[in-house]
PDB file of C-alpha atoms in Angstrom:
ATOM      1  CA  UNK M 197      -6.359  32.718 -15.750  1.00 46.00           C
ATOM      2  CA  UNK M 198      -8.008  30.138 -13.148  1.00 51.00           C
ATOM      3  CA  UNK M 199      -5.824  29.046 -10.221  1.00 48.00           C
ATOM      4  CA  UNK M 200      -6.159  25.437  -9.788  1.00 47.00           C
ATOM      5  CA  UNK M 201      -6.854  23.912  -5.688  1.00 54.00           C
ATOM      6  CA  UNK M 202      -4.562  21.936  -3.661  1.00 53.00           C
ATOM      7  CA  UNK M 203      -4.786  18.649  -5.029  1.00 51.00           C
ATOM      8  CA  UNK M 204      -6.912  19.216  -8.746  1.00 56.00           C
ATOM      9  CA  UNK M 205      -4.801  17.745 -11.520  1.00 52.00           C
ATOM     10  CA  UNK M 206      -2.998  14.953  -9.894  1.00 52.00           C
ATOM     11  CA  UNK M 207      -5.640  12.647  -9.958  1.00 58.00           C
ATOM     12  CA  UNK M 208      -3.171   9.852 -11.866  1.00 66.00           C
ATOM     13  CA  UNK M 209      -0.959   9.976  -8.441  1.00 68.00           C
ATOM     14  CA  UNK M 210      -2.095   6.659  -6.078  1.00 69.00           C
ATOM     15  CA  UNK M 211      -2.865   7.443  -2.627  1.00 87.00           C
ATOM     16  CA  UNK M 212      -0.139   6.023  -0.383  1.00 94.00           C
ATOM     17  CA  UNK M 213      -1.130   3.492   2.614  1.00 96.00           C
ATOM     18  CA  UNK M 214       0.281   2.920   5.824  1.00 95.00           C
ATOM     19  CA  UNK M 215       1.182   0.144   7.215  1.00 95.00           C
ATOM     20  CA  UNK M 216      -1.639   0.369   9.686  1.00 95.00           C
ATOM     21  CA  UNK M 217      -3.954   0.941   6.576  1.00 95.00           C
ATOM     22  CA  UNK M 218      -2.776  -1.926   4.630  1.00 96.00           C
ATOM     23  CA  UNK M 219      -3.186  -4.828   7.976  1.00 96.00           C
ATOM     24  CA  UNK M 220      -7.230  -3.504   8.107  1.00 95.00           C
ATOM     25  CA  UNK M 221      -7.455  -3.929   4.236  1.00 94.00           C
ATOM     26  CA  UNK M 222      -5.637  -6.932   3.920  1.00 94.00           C
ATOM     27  CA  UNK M 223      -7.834  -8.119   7.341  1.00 94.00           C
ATOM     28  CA  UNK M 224      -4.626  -9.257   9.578  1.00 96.00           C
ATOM     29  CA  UNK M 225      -2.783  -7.066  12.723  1.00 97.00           C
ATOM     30  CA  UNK M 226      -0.216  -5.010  11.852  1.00 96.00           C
ATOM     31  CA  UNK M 227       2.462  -7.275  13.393  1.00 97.00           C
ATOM     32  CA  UNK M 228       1.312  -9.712  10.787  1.00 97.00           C
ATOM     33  CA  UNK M 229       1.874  -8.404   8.093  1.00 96.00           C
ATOM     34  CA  UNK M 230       4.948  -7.059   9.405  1.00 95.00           C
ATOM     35  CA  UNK M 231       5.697 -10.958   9.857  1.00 96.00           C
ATOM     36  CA  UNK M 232       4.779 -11.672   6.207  1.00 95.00           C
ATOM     37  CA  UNK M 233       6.964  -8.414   4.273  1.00 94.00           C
ATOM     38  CA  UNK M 234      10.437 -10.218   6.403  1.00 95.00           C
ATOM     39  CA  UNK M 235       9.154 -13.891   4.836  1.00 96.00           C
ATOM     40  CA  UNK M 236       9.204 -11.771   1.532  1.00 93.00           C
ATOM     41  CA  UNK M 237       5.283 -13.475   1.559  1.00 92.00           C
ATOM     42  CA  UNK M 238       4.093  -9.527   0.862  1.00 94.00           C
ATOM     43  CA  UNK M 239       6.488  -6.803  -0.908  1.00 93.00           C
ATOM     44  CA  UNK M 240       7.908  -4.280   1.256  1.00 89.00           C
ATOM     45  CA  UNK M 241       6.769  -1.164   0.331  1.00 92.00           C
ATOM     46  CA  UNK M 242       9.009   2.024   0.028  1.00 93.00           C
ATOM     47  CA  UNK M 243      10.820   4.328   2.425  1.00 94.00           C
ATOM     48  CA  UNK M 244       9.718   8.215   2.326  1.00 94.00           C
ATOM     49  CA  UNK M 245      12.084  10.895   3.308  1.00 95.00           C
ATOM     50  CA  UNK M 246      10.925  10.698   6.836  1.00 95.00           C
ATOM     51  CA  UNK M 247      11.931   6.841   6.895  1.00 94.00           C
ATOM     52  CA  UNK M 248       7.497   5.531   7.656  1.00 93.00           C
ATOM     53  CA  UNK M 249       7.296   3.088   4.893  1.00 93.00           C
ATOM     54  CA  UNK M 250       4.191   3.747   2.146  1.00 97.00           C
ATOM     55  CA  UNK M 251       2.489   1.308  -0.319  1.00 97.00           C
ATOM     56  CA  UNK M 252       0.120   2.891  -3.431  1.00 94.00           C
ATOM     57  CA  UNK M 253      -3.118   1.240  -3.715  1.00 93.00           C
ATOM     58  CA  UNK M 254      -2.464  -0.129  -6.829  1.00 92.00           C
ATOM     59  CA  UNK M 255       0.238  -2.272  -5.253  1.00 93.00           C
ATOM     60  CA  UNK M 256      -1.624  -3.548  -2.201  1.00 95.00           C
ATOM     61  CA  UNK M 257      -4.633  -4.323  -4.774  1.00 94.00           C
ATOM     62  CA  UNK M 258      -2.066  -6.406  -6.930  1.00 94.00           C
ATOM     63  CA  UNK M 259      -0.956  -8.239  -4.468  1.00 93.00           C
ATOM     64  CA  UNK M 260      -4.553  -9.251  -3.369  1.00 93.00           C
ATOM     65  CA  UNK M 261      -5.395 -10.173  -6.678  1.00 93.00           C
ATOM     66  CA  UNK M 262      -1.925 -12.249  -6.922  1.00 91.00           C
ATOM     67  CA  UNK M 263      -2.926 -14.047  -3.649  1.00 88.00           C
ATOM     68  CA  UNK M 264      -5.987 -15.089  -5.429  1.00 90.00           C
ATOM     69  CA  UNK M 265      -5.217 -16.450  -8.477  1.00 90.00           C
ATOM     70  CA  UNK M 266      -2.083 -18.502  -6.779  1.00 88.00           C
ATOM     71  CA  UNK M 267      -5.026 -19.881  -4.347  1.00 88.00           C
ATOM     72  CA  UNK M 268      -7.193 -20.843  -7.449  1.00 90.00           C
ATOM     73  CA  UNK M 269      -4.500 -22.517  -9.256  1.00 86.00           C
ATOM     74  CA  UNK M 270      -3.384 -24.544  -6.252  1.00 77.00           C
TER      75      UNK M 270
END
């Protein structure tokens, strides 16, 4: 039987981002985008145990792609 390594197998789960790592993605400070989660302008992500708030990938990439296609239609 062959023991699998920290980490092989969950390949589906989306790394989480911090706050930190979603402002130099997204290009802004951090204290932007703080500004635009209380204008509801960007989602706010979720609370772990710990209380330091998390986003997955896959829902800082939607929200880029969002942001796009509302500037294209406008």
């Amino acid at each position: 039987m062959e023991h699998q390594k920290r980490g092989e197998g969950m390949s589906k789960i989306a790394p989480l981002m911090t706050k930190e790592e979603v402002a130099e993605y997204l290009g802004v400070s951090k204290s932007t985008l703080e500004r635009h989660i209380r204008q509801g302008k960007f989602p706010d992500g979720f609370r772990l145990k710990n209380g330091h708030l998390r986003w997955t990938q896959e829902a800082v990439l939607a929200e880029v792609e969002k942001a796009q296609n509302e500037a294209q239609s406008a």
